[in-house]
mmCIF file of C-alpha atoms in Angstrom:
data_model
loop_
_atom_site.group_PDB
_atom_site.id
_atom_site.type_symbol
_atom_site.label_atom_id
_atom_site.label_comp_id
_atom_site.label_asym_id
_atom_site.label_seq_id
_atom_site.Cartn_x
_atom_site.Cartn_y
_atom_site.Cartn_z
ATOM 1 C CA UNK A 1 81.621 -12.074 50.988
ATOM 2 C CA UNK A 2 81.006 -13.650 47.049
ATOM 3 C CA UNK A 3 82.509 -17.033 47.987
ATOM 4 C CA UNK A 4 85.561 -16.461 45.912
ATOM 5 C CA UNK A 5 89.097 -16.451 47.092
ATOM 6 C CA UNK A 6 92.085 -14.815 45.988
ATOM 7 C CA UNK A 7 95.610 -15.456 46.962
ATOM 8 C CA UNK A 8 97.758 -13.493 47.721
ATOM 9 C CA UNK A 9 96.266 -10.365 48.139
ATOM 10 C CA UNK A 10 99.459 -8.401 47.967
ATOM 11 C CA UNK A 11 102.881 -9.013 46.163
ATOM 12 C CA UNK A 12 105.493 -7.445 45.003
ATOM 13 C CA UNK A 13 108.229 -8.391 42.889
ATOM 14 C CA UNK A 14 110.568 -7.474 40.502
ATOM 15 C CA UNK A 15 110.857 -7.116 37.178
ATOM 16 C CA UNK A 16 111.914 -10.511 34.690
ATOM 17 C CA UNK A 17 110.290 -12.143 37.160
ATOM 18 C CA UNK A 18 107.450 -14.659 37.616
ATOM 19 C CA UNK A 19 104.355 -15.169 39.644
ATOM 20 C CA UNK A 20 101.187 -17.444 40.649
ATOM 21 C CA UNK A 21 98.109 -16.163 41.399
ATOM 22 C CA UNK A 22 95.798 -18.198 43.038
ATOM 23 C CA UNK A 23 91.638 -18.506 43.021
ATOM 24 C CA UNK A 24 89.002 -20.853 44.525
ATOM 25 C CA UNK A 25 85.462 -20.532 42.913
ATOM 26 C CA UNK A 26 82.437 -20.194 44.815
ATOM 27 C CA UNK A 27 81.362 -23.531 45.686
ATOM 28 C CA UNK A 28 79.294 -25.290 42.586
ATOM 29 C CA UNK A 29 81.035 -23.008 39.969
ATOM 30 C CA UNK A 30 82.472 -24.605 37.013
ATOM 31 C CA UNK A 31 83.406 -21.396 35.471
ATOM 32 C CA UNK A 32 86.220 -19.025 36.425
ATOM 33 C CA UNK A 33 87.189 -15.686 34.798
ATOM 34 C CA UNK A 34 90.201 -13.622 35.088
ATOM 35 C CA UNK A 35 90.774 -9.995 35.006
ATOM 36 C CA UNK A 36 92.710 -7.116 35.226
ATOM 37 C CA UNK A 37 92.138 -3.506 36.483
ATOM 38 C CA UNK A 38 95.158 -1.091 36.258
ATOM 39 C CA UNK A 39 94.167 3.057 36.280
ATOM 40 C CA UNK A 40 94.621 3.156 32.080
ATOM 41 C CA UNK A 41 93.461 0.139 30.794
ATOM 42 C CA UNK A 42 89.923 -0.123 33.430
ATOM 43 C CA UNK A 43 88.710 -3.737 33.865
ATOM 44 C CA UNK A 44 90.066 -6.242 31.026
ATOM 45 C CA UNK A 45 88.939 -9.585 30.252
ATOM 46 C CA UNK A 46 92.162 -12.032 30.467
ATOM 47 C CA UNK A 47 90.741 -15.752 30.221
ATOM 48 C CA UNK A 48 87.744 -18.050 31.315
ATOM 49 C CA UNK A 49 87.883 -21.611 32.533
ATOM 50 C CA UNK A 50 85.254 -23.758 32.632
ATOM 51 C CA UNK A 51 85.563 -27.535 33.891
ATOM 52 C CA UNK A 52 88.983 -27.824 33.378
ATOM 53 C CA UNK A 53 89.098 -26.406 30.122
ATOM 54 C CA UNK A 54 89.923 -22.734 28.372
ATOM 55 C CA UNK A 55 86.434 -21.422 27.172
ATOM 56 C CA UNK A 56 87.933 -18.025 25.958
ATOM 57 C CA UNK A 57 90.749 -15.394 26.038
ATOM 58 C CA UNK A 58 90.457 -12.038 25.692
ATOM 59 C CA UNK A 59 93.192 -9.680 26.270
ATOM 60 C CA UNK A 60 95.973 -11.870 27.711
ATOM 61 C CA UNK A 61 99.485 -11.338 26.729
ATOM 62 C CA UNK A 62 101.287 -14.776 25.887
ATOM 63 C CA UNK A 63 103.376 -13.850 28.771
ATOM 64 C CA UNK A 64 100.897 -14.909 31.175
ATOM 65 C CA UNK A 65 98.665 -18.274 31.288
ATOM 66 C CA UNK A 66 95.880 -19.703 33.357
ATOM 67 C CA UNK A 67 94.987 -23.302 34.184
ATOM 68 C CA UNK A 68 91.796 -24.738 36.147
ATOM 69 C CA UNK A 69 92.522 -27.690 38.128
ATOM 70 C CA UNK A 70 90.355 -31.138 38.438
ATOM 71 C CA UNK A 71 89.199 -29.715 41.864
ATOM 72 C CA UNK A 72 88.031 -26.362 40.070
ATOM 73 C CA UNK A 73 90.923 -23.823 41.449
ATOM 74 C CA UNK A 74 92.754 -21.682 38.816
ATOM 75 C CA UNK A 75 95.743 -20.169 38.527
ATOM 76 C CA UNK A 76 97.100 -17.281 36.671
ATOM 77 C CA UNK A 77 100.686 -17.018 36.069
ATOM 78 C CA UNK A 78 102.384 -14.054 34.898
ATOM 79 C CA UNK A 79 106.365 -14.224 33.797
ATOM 80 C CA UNK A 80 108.806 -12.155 32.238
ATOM 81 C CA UNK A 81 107.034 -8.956 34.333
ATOM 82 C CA UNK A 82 107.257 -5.614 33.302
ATOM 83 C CA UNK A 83 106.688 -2.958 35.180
ATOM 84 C CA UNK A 84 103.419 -2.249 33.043
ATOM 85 C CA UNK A 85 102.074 -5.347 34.720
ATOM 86 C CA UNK A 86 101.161 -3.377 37.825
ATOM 87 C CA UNK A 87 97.364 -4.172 38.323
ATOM 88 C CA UNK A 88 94.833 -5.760 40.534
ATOM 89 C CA UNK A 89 94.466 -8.851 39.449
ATOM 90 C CA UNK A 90 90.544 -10.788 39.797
ATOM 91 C CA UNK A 91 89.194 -13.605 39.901
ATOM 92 C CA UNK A 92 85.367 -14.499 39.172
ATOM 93 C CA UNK A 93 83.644 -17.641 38.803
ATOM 94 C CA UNK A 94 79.851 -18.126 37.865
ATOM 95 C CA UNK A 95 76.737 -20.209 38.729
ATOM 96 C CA UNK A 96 76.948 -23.893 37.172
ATOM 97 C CA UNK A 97 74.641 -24.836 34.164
ATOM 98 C CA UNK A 98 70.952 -23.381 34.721
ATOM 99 C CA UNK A 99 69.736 -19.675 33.488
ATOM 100 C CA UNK A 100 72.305 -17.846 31.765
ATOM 101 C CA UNK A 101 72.067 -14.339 34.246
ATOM 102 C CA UNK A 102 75.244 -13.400 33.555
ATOM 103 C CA UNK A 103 76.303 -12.676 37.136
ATOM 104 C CA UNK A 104 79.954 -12.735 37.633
ATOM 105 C CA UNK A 105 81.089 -13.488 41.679
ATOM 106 C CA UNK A 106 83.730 -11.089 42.106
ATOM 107 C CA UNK A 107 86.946 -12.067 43.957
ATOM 108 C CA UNK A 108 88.647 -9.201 46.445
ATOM 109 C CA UNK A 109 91.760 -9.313 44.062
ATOM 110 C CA UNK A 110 95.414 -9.978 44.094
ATOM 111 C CA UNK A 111 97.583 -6.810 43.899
ATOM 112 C CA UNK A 112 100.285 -7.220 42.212
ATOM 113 C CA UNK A 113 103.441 -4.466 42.428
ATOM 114 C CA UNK A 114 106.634 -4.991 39.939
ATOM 115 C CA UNK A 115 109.347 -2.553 40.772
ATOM 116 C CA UNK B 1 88.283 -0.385 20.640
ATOM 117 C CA UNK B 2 86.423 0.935 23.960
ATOM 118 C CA UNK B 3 82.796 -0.989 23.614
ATOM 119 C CA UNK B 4 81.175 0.610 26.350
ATOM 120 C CA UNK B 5 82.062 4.609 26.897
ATOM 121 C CA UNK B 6 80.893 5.453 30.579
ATOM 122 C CA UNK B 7 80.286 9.085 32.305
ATOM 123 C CA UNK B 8 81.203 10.725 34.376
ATOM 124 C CA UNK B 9 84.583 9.527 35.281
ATOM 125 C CA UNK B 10 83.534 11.078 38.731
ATOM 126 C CA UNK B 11 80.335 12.003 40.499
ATOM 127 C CA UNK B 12 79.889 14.205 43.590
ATOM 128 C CA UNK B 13 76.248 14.554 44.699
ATOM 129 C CA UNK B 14 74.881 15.725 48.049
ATOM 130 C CA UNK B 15 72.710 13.659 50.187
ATOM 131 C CA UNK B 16 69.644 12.670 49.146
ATOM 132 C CA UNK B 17 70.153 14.064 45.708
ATOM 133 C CA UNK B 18 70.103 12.147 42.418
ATOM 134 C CA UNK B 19 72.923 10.067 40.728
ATOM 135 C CA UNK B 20 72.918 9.677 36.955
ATOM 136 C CA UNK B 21 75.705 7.642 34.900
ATOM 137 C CA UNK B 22 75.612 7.620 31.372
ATOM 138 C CA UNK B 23 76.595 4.234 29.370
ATOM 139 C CA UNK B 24 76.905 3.967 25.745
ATOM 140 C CA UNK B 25 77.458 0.761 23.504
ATOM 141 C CA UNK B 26 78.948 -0.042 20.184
ATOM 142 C CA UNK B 27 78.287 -3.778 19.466
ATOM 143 C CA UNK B 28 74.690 -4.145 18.559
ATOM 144 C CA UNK B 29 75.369 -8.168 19.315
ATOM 145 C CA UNK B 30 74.894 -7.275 22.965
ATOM 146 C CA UNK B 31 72.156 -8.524 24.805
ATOM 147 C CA UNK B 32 72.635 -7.897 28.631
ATOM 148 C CA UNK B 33 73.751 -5.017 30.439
ATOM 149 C CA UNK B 34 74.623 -5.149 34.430
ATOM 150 C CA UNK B 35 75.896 -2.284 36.445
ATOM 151 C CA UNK B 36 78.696 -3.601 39.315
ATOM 152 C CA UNK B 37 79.686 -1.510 42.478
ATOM 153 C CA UNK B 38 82.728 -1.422 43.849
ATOM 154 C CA UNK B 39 84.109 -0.854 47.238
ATOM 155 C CA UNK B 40 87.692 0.161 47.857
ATOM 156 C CA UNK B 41 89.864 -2.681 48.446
ATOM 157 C CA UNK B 42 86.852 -5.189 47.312
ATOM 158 C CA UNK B 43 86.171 -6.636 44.304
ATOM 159 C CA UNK B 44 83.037 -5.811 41.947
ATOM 160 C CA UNK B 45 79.577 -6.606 42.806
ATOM 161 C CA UNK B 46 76.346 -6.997 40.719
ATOM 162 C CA UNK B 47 74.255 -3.915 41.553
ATOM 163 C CA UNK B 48 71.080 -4.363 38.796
ATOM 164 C CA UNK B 49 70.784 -5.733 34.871
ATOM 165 C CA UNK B 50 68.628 -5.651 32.352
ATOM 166 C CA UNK B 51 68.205 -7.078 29.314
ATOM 167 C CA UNK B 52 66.799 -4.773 26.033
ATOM 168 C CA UNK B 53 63.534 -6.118 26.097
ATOM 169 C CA UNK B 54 62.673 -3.827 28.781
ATOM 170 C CA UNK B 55 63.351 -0.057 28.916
ATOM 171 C CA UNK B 56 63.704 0.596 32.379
ATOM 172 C CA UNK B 57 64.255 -1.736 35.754
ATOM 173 C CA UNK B 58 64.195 -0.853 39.124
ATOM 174 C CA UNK B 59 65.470 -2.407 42.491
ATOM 175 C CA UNK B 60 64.560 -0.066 45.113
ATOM 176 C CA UNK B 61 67.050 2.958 44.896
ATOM 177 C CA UNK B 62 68.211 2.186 41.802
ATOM 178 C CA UNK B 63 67.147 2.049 37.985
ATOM 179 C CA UNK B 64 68.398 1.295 34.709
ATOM 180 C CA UNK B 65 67.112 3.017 32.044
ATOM 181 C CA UNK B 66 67.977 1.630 28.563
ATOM 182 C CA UNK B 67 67.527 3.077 25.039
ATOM 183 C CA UNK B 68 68.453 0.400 22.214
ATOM 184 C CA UNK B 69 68.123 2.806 19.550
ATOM 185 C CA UNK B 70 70.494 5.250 20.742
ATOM 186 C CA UNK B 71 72.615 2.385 22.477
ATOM 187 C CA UNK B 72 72.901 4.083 25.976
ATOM 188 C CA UNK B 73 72.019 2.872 29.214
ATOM 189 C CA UNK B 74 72.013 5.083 32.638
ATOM 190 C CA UNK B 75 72.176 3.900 36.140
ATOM 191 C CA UNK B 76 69.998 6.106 38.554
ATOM 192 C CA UNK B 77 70.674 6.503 42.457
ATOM 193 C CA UNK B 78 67.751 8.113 43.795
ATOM 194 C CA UNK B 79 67.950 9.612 47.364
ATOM 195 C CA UNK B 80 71.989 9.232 46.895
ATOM 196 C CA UNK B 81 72.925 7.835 50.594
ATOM 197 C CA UNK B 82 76.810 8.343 51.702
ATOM 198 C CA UNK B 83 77.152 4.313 51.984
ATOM 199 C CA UNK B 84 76.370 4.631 48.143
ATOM 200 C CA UNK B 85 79.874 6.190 47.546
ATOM 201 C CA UNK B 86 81.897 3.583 45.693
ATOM 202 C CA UNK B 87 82.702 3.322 41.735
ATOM 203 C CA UNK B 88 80.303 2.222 39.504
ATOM 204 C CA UNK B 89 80.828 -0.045 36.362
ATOM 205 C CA UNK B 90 78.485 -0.550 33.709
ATOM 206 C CA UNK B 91 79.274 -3.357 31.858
ATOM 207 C CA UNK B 92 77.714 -5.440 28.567
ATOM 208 C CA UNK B 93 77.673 -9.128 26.672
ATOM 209 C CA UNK B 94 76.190 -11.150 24.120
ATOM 210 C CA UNK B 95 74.572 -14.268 24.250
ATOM 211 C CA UNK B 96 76.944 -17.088 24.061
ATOM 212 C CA UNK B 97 79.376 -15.192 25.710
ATOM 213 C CA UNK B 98 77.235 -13.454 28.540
ATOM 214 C CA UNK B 99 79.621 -13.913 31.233
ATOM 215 C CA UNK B 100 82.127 -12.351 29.624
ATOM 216 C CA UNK B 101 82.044 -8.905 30.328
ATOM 217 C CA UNK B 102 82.903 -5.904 28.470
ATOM 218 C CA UNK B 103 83.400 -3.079 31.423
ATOM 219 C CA UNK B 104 83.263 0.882 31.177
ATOM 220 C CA UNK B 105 85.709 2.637 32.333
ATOM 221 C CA UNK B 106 83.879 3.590 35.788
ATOM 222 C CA UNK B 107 82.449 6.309 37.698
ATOM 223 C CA UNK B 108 83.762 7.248 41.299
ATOM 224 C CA UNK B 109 80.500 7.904 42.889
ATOM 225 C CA UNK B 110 81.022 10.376 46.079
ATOM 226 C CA UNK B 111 77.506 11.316 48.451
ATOM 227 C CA UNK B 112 78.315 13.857 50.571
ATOM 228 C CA UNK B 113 76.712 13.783 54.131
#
């Protein structure tokens, strides 16, 4: 268990429509990283959090947007889905301050299904 | 632009036998390269990293070896174990960025009994 939780873990919807995706860091984490795994594309970067505030996107569509809440949870929502959207959807977070390792704390991921 | 090329896409080695994944690297800015395992249905997990400074590490079972000129790094399973079956993901960053990972594409790692 890394300490990181993902809600849901399964959901389907349809397309045109709009979801929430749900993490809690590991306890002490300030940081919190999204990604995406679909078959074609592998693991992609989306967006990091830390404190409350966006440290850095990567390859997130302007259809979907994150926030990180006072109490350190974030939230990715996705709108306007397309069928393309299909993925499994992470969540990481990472150690607070100290040595920069590098270690990411993998969530178990939210899949998400658009028919 | 794919920054990290990984191979094999899949990997099936007998018991006991040797595992070898090949990683290779574009952007000379990167500084730190970690290898994650994953499970089906569980998210990634650090396996081992390294950082260029060193051309090989090993934890137990497994080593990196790393060659900056040529800009490859390889993940070895020694004594392959069927509990090692999962996919394997090299990964890389820079400093500044290190937590934001650049992923290869993944190997499906199979150890038959």
């Amino acid at each position: 268990d890394s300490g990181v939780t993902q809600t849901p873990k399964h959901l389907i919807t349809a397309t045109g429509q709009r979801v929430t995706l749900r993490c809690s860091p590991r306890s002490g984490d300030l940081s919190v990283y999204w990604y995406q795994q679909s078959l074609d594309q592998g693991l992609q970067f989306l967006i990091q959090y830390y404190n409350g505030e966006e440290r850095a996107k990567g390859n997130i569509l302007e259809r979907f947007s994150a926030q990180q809440f006072p109490d350190l949870h974030s939230e990715l929502n996705l709108s306007s889905l397309e069928l393309g959207d299909s993925a499994l959807y992470f969540c990481a977070s990472s150690v607070a301050g100290g040595a920069n390792t590098g270690e990411l704390f993998f969530g178990e991921g939210s899949r998400l299904t658009v028919l | 632009q794919q920054q990290v090329k990984q191979s094999p896409q899949s990997l099936i080695v007998q018991k006991g036998g040797i595992s070898i994944i090949n990683c290779a690297y574009e952007n000379t800015a990167f500084d730190y390269f970690p290898w994650y395992q994953q499970f089906p249905g569980k998210g990634p997990a650090l396996l081992i990293a390294i950082r260029p400074d060193v051309s090989e590490k090993k934890e137990g079972r497994f080593t990196i070896s790393f060659n900056k000129s040529a800009k490859q790094f390889s993940l070895h399973i020694m004594d392959s174990q069927p509990g090692d079956s999962a996919t394997y993901f090299c990964a890389a960053s820079k400093t500044g960025s290190a937590r934001q990972l650049t992923f290869g594409s993944g190997t499906q790692l199979t150890v038959l009994p």
